[in-house]
Amino acid sequence: KGDPQVIARTFLSTHAAALGLDEADLDGLELTDSVFSAPTGATHLHFRQVYAGKPVYNGQIQVHVNRDGRIVSVSNGAVASIASASSAARAASTRPASAAIDAAGKHLGLDLSSSPITAEAMWLPVRVGEVRQVWNFAVKTPDGQHHYDFTVDASTNQVWTRSDWTRDAQYRVYAQPVE
């Protein structure tokens, strides 16, 4: 027994190699959420990988600690060897977030220059051993029909990802008693 966060961090550090990570990959882990389940006594810890002050897009590790202080499961979405994976991206020049927002607008065929959009600098894994510096932000279309999440390259303005949260969140409702 003990503090679940200490247990989780100790486990990650001790088993870094088995997880395909090195100590530097774990140095910037930031606890984003800790959820205690009263019925099971388990604590569910959610960490975000941060490197050079920027979070890694979807770079998450979840560790689940049971009531006895034992690790139940670990889910690893962190980027291995982030320092070397980011070396080329760190050397590239960075454009302002406004340029990335303009690129997203062109991608959608919309003028987003008057929209209040807040962008966050992040690392985006693009292939094994490579991450890019990107701007991550959300865009709601003027008609309210779409709410996009974008990652746009901070040096080239290439749109890397576009997810439509509205479309992806749609579901069907069936009348009862259909299960």
PDB file of C-alpha atoms in Angstrom:
ATOM      1  CA  LYS A   1       0.000   0.000   0.000  1.00  0.00           C
ATOM      2  CA  GLY A   2       0.995   3.610  -0.334  1.00  0.00           C
ATOM      3  CA  ASP A   3       0.527   6.639  -2.557  1.00  0.00           C
ATOM      4  CA  PRO A   4      -0.756   5.356  -5.944  1.00  0.00           C
ATOM      5  CA  GLN A   5       1.144   8.047  -7.846  1.00  0.00           C
ATOM      6  CA  VAL A   6       4.449   7.072  -6.196  1.00  0.00           C
ATOM      7  CA  ILE A   7       3.680   3.399  -6.893  1.00  0.00           C
ATOM      8  CA  ALA A   8       2.872   4.159 -10.538  1.00  0.00           C
ATOM      9  CA  ARG A   9       5.943   6.343 -11.117  1.00  0.00           C
ATOM     10  CA  THR A  10       8.212   3.784  -9.438  1.00  0.00           C
ATOM     11  CA  PHE A  11       6.765   1.020 -11.625  1.00  0.00           C
ATOM     12  CA  LEU A  12       7.224   3.074 -14.802  1.00  0.00           C
ATOM     13  CA  SER A  13      10.804   3.935 -13.895  1.00  0.00           C
ATOM     14  CA  THR A  14      11.665   0.356 -12.958  1.00  0.00           C
ATOM     15  CA  HIS A  15      10.029  -1.089 -16.091  1.00  0.00           C
ATOM     16  CA  ALA A  16      10.886   1.673 -18.592  1.00  0.00           C
ATOM     17  CA  ALA A  17      12.858  -0.677 -20.854  1.00  0.00           C
ATOM     18  CA  ALA A  18      10.013  -3.210 -20.950  1.00  0.00           C
ATOM     19  CA  LEU A  19       7.684  -0.382 -21.995  1.00  0.00           C
ATOM     20  CA  GLY A  20      10.102   0.637 -24.752  1.00  0.00           C
ATOM     21  CA  LEU A  21      10.955   3.905 -23.005  1.00  0.00           C
ATOM     22  CA  ASP A  22      14.043   5.444 -21.479  1.00  0.00           C
ATOM     23  CA  GLU A  23      14.310   7.546 -18.335  1.00  0.00           C
ATOM     24  CA  ALA A  24      14.288  10.759 -20.406  1.00  0.00           C
ATOM     25  CA  ASP A  25      10.896   9.748 -21.849  1.00  0.00           C
ATOM     26  CA  LEU A  26       9.515   9.523 -18.313  1.00  0.00           C
ATOM     27  CA  ASP A  27      11.113  12.725 -16.979  1.00  0.00           C
ATOM     28  CA  GLY A  28       8.350  14.972 -18.257  1.00  0.00           C
ATOM     29  CA  LEU A  29       5.360  12.847 -17.302  1.00  0.00           C
ATOM     30  CA  GLU A  30       2.627  15.064 -15.969  1.00  0.00           C
ATOM     31  CA  LEU A  31      -0.276  13.670 -13.942  1.00  0.00           C
ATOM     32  CA  THR A  32      -3.457  14.894 -15.626  1.00  0.00           C
ATOM     33  CA  ASP A  33      -6.022  12.876 -13.714  1.00  0.00           C
ATOM     34  CA  SER A  34      -6.255  10.549 -10.738  1.00  0.00           C
ATOM     35  CA  VAL A  35      -9.574   8.778 -10.235  1.00  0.00           C
ATOM     36  CA  PHE A  36     -10.295   6.664  -7.171  1.00  0.00           C
ATOM     37  CA  SER A  37     -12.999   3.998  -7.517  1.00  0.00           C
ATOM     38  CA  ALA A  38     -14.678   3.397  -4.156  1.00  0.00           C
ATOM     39  CA  PRO A  39     -16.347   0.091  -5.183  1.00  0.00           C
ATOM     40  CA  THR A  40     -13.064  -1.506  -6.318  1.00  0.00           C
ATOM     41  CA  GLY A  41     -10.552   0.480  -4.276  1.00  0.00           C
ATOM     42  CA  ALA A  42      -8.489   1.019  -7.431  1.00  0.00           C
ATOM     43  CA  THR A  43      -6.888   4.301  -8.445  1.00  0.00           C
ATOM     44  CA  HIS A  44      -6.704   5.111 -12.144  1.00  0.00           C
ATOM     45  CA  LEU A  45      -3.832   7.458 -12.983  1.00  0.00           C
ATOM     46  CA  HIS A  46      -3.544   9.278 -16.301  1.00  0.00           C
ATOM     47  CA  PHE A  47      -0.189  10.787 -17.278  1.00  0.00           C
ATOM     48  CA  ARG A  48       0.664  12.998 -20.244  1.00  0.00           C
ATOM     49  CA  GLN A  49       4.112  12.932 -21.826  1.00  0.00           C
ATOM     50  CA  VAL A  50       5.728  16.364 -21.987  1.00  0.00           C
ATOM     51  CA  TYR A  51       9.060  17.112 -23.623  1.00  0.00           C
ATOM     52  CA  ALA A  52      10.866  20.471 -23.753  1.00  0.00           C
ATOM     53  CA  GLY A  53       7.805  22.132 -22.254  1.00  0.00           C
ATOM     54  CA  LYS A  54       5.368  20.826 -24.892  1.00  0.00           C
ATOM     55  CA  PRO A  55       2.918  17.946 -24.482  1.00  0.00           C
ATOM     56  CA  VAL A  56       2.970  15.014 -26.886  1.00  0.00           C
ATOM     57  CA  TYR A  57      -0.284  14.725 -28.846  1.00  0.00           C
ATOM     58  CA  ASN A  58      -2.009  11.577 -27.492  1.00  0.00           C
ATOM     59  CA  GLY A  59       1.186  10.747 -25.582  1.00  0.00           C
ATOM     60  CA  GLN A  60      -0.617   9.248 -22.632  1.00  0.00           C
ATOM     61  CA  ILE A  61       0.168   6.535 -20.138  1.00  0.00           C
ATOM     62  CA  GLN A  62      -2.520   5.085 -17.887  1.00  0.00           C
ATOM     63  CA  VAL A  63      -1.590   3.121 -14.784  1.00  0.00           C
ATOM     64  CA  HIS A  64      -4.181   1.327 -12.672  1.00  0.00           C
ATOM     65  CA  VAL A  65      -3.255   0.551  -9.058  1.00  0.00           C
ATOM     66  CA  ASN A  66      -5.461  -1.744  -6.974  1.00  0.00           C
ATOM     67  CA  ARG A  67      -6.380  -1.279  -3.290  1.00  0.00           C
ATOM     68  CA  ASP A  68      -3.362  -3.381  -2.235  1.00  0.00           C
ATOM     69  CA  GLY A  69      -0.943  -1.079  -4.077  1.00  0.00           C
ATOM     70  CA  ARG A  70      -0.296  -3.496  -6.936  1.00  0.00           C
ATOM     71  CA  ILE A  71      -0.278  -2.506 -10.595  1.00  0.00           C
ATOM     72  CA  VAL A  72      -3.313  -4.005 -12.354  1.00  0.00           C
ATOM     73  CA  SER A  73      -2.604  -2.716 -15.869  1.00  0.00           C
ATOM     74  CA  VAL A  74      -0.596  -0.169 -17.834  1.00  0.00           C
ATOM     75  CA  SER A  75      -1.474   1.396 -21.166  1.00  0.00           C
ATOM     76  CA  ASN A  76       1.430   3.114 -22.918  1.00  0.00           C
ATOM     77  CA  GLY A  77       0.943   5.723 -25.655  1.00  0.00           C
ATOM     78  CA  ALA A  78       4.183   7.608 -24.985  1.00  0.00           C
ATOM     79  CA  VAL A  79       6.768   8.284 -27.686  1.00  0.00           C
ATOM     80  CA  ALA A  80       9.952   6.278 -27.226  1.00  0.00           C
ATOM     81  CA  SER A  81      13.258   8.175 -27.312  1.00  0.00           C
ATOM     82  CA  ILE A  82      11.477  11.515 -27.614  1.00  0.00           C
ATOM     83  CA  ALA A  83      14.770  13.441 -27.428  1.00  0.00           C
ATOM     84  CA  SER A  84      16.150  11.865 -30.601  1.00  0.00           C
ATOM     85  CA  ALA A  85      12.714  11.697 -32.286  1.00  0.00           C
ATOM     86  CA  SER A  86      12.368  15.463 -31.924  1.00  0.00           C
ATOM     87  CA  SER A  87      15.894  16.507 -32.923  1.00  0.00           C
ATOM     88  CA  ALA A  88      15.035  17.508 -36.516  1.00  0.00           C
ATOM     89  CA  ALA A  89      11.831  19.256 -35.455  1.00  0.00           C
ATOM     90  CA  ARG A  90      13.652  21.247 -32.748  1.00  0.00           C
ATOM     91  CA  ALA A  91      16.083  22.555 -35.385  1.00  0.00           C
ATOM     92  CA  ALA A  92      13.308  23.722 -37.748  1.00  0.00           C
ATOM     93  CA  SER A  93      12.020  27.282 -37.661  1.00  0.00           C
ATOM     94  CA  THR A  94       8.610  27.766 -36.092  1.00  0.00           C
ATOM     95  CA  ARG A  95       5.831  29.827 -37.631  1.00  0.00           C
ATOM     96  CA  PRO A  96       3.219  31.603 -35.512  1.00  0.00           C
ATOM     97  CA  ALA A  97      -0.024  29.907 -34.569  1.00  0.00           C
ATOM     98  CA  SER A  98      -1.937  32.376 -36.745  1.00  0.00           C
ATOM     99  CA  ALA A  99      -0.249  30.888 -39.846  1.00  0.00           C
ATOM    100  CA  ALA A 100      -1.364  27.394 -38.795  1.00  0.00           C
ATOM    101  CA  ILE A 101      -4.925  28.639 -38.246  1.00  0.00           C
ATOM    102  CA  ASP A 102      -4.894  30.224 -41.723  1.00  0.00           C
ATOM    103  CA  ALA A 103      -3.699  26.891 -43.166  1.00  0.00           C
ATOM    104  CA  ALA A 104      -6.575  25.086 -41.434  1.00  0.00           C
ATOM    105  CA  GLY A 105      -8.996  27.660 -42.828  1.00  0.00           C
ATOM    106  CA  LYS A 106      -7.687  27.073 -46.351  1.00  0.00           C
ATOM    107  CA  HIS A 107      -7.985  23.336 -45.763  1.00  0.00           C
ATOM    108  CA  LEU A 108     -11.674  23.810 -44.874  1.00  0.00           C
ATOM    109  CA  GLY A 109     -12.320  26.528 -47.448  1.00  0.00           C
ATOM    110  CA  LEU A 110     -13.169  29.005 -44.668  1.00  0.00           C
ATOM    111  CA  ASP A 111     -11.786  32.329 -43.475  1.00  0.00           C
ATOM    112  CA  LEU A 112     -10.900  31.782 -39.812  1.00  0.00           C
ATOM    113  CA  SER A 113      -9.026  35.056 -39.330  1.00  0.00           C
ATOM    114  CA  SER A 114     -11.803  36.619 -37.244  1.00  0.00           C
ATOM    115  CA  SER A 115     -12.482  33.513 -35.141  1.00  0.00           C
ATOM    116  CA  PRO A 116     -11.169  33.488 -31.548  1.00  0.00           C
ATOM    117  CA  ILE A 117      -8.972  30.377 -31.652  1.00  0.00           C
ATOM    118  CA  THR A 118      -6.415  29.365 -29.043  1.00  0.00           C
ATOM    119  CA  ALA A 119      -3.586  27.118 -30.209  1.00  0.00           C
ATOM    120  CA  GLU A 120      -1.236  25.014 -28.105  1.00  0.00           C
ATOM    121  CA  ALA A 121       2.257  23.961 -29.189  1.00  0.00           C
ATOM    122  CA  MET A 122       2.688  20.173 -29.132  1.00  0.00           C
ATOM    123  CA  TRP A 123       4.743  17.282 -30.452  1.00  0.00           C
ATOM    124  CA  LEU A 124       2.958  15.051 -32.958  1.00  0.00           C
ATOM    125  CA  PRO A 125       4.243  11.507 -33.562  1.00  0.00           C
ATOM    126  CA  VAL A 126       4.221  11.049 -37.357  1.00  0.00           C
ATOM    127  CA  ARG A 127       6.126   7.751 -37.621  1.00  0.00           C
ATOM    128  CA  VAL A 128       8.330   5.595 -35.439  1.00  0.00           C
ATOM    129  CA  GLY A 129      11.291   7.676 -34.341  1.00  0.00           C
ATOM    130  CA  GLU A 130       9.927  11.015 -35.611  1.00  0.00           C
ATOM    131  CA  VAL A 131       7.794  13.740 -34.090  1.00  0.00           C
ATOM    132  CA  ARG A 132       6.946  17.161 -35.490  1.00  0.00           C
ATOM    133  CA  GLN A 133       6.274  20.430 -33.697  1.00  0.00           C
ATOM    134  CA  VAL A 134       2.639  21.306 -34.337  1.00  0.00           C
ATOM    135  CA  TRP A 135      -0.025  23.747 -33.327  1.00  0.00           C
ATOM    136  CA  ASN A 136      -3.103  21.997 -31.927  1.00  0.00           C
ATOM    137  CA  PHE A 137      -6.432  23.833 -31.843  1.00  0.00           C
ATOM    138  CA  ALA A 138     -10.166  23.432 -32.245  1.00  0.00           C
ATOM    139  CA  VAL A 139     -12.264  25.098 -34.943  1.00  0.00           C
ATOM    140  CA  LYS A 140     -16.033  25.351 -34.946  1.00  0.00           C
ATOM    141  CA  THR A 141     -17.550  26.023 -38.369  1.00  0.00           C
ATOM    142  CA  PRO A 142     -19.777  29.125 -38.636  1.00  0.00           C
ATOM    143  CA  ASP A 143     -22.862  26.969 -39.274  1.00  0.00           C
ATOM    144  CA  GLY A 144     -22.156  25.001 -36.071  1.00  0.00           C
ATOM    145  CA  GLN A 145     -22.321  21.709 -37.958  1.00  0.00           C
ATOM    146  CA  HIS A 146     -18.694  20.750 -37.335  1.00  0.00           C
ATOM    147  CA  HIS A 147     -16.195  21.048 -34.504  1.00  0.00           C
ATOM    148  CA  TYR A 148     -12.733  20.121 -35.754  1.00  0.00           C
ATOM    149  CA  ASP A 149      -9.559  19.312 -33.871  1.00  0.00           C
ATOM    150  CA  PHE A 150      -6.476  20.194 -35.959  1.00  0.00           C
ATOM    151  CA  THR A 151      -2.758  19.590 -35.723  1.00  0.00           C
ATOM    152  CA  VAL A 152      -0.813  21.759 -38.156  1.00  0.00           C
ATOM    153  CA  ASP A 153       2.960  21.610 -38.639  1.00  0.00           C
ATOM    154  CA  ALA A 154       4.592  24.591 -36.926  1.00  0.00           C
ATOM    155  CA  SER A 155       7.319  24.908 -39.564  1.00  0.00           C
ATOM    156  CA  THR A 156       5.572  23.970 -42.848  1.00  0.00           C
ATOM    157  CA  ASN A 157       1.861  24.637 -42.092  1.00  0.00           C
ATOM    158  CA  GLN A 158       1.027  21.108 -43.323  1.00  0.00           C
ATOM    159  CA  VAL A 159      -2.242  19.858 -41.858  1.00  0.00           C
ATOM    160  CA  TRP A 160      -1.333  16.577 -40.169  1.00  0.00           C
ATOM    161  CA  THR A 161      -4.629  15.671 -38.513  1.00  0.00           C
ATOM    162  CA  ARG A 162      -8.226  16.832 -38.677  1.00  0.00           C
ATOM    163  CA  SER A 163     -10.863  15.149 -36.530  1.00  0.00           C
ATOM    164  CA  ASP A 164     -14.501  16.144 -36.669  1.00  0.00           C
ATOM    165  CA  TRP A 165     -15.714  15.821 -33.081  1.00  0.00           C
ATOM    166  CA  THR A 166     -19.306  16.458 -34.124  1.00  0.00           C
ATOM    167  CA  ARG A 167     -19.399  13.784 -36.811  1.00  0.00           C
ATOM    168  CA  ASP A 168     -17.413  11.315 -34.731  1.00  0.00           C
ATOM    169  CA  ALA A 169     -19.809  11.812 -31.812  1.00  0.00           C
ATOM    170  CA  GLN A 170     -22.945  10.956 -33.778  1.00  0.00           C
ATOM    171  CA  TYR A 171     -24.910   7.904 -32.786  1.00  0.00           C
ATOM    172  CA  ARG A 172     -28.282   6.313 -33.450  1.00  0.00           C
ATOM    173  CA  VAL A 173     -31.127   6.123 -31.004  1.00  0.00           C
ATOM    174  CA  TYR A 174     -33.415   3.115 -31.167  1.00  0.00           C
ATOM    175  CA  ALA A 175     -36.801   2.799 -29.524  1.00  0.00           C
ATOM    176  CA  GLN A 176     -37.035   0.397 -26.605  1.00  0.00           C
ATOM    177  CA  PRO A 177     -36.892  -2.574 -26.144  1.00  0.00           C
ATOM    178  CA  VAL A 178     -33.986  -2.776 -28.639  1.00  0.00           C
ATOM    179  CA  GLU A 179     -30.681  -3.248 -26.804  1.00  0.00           C
TER     180      GLU A 179
END
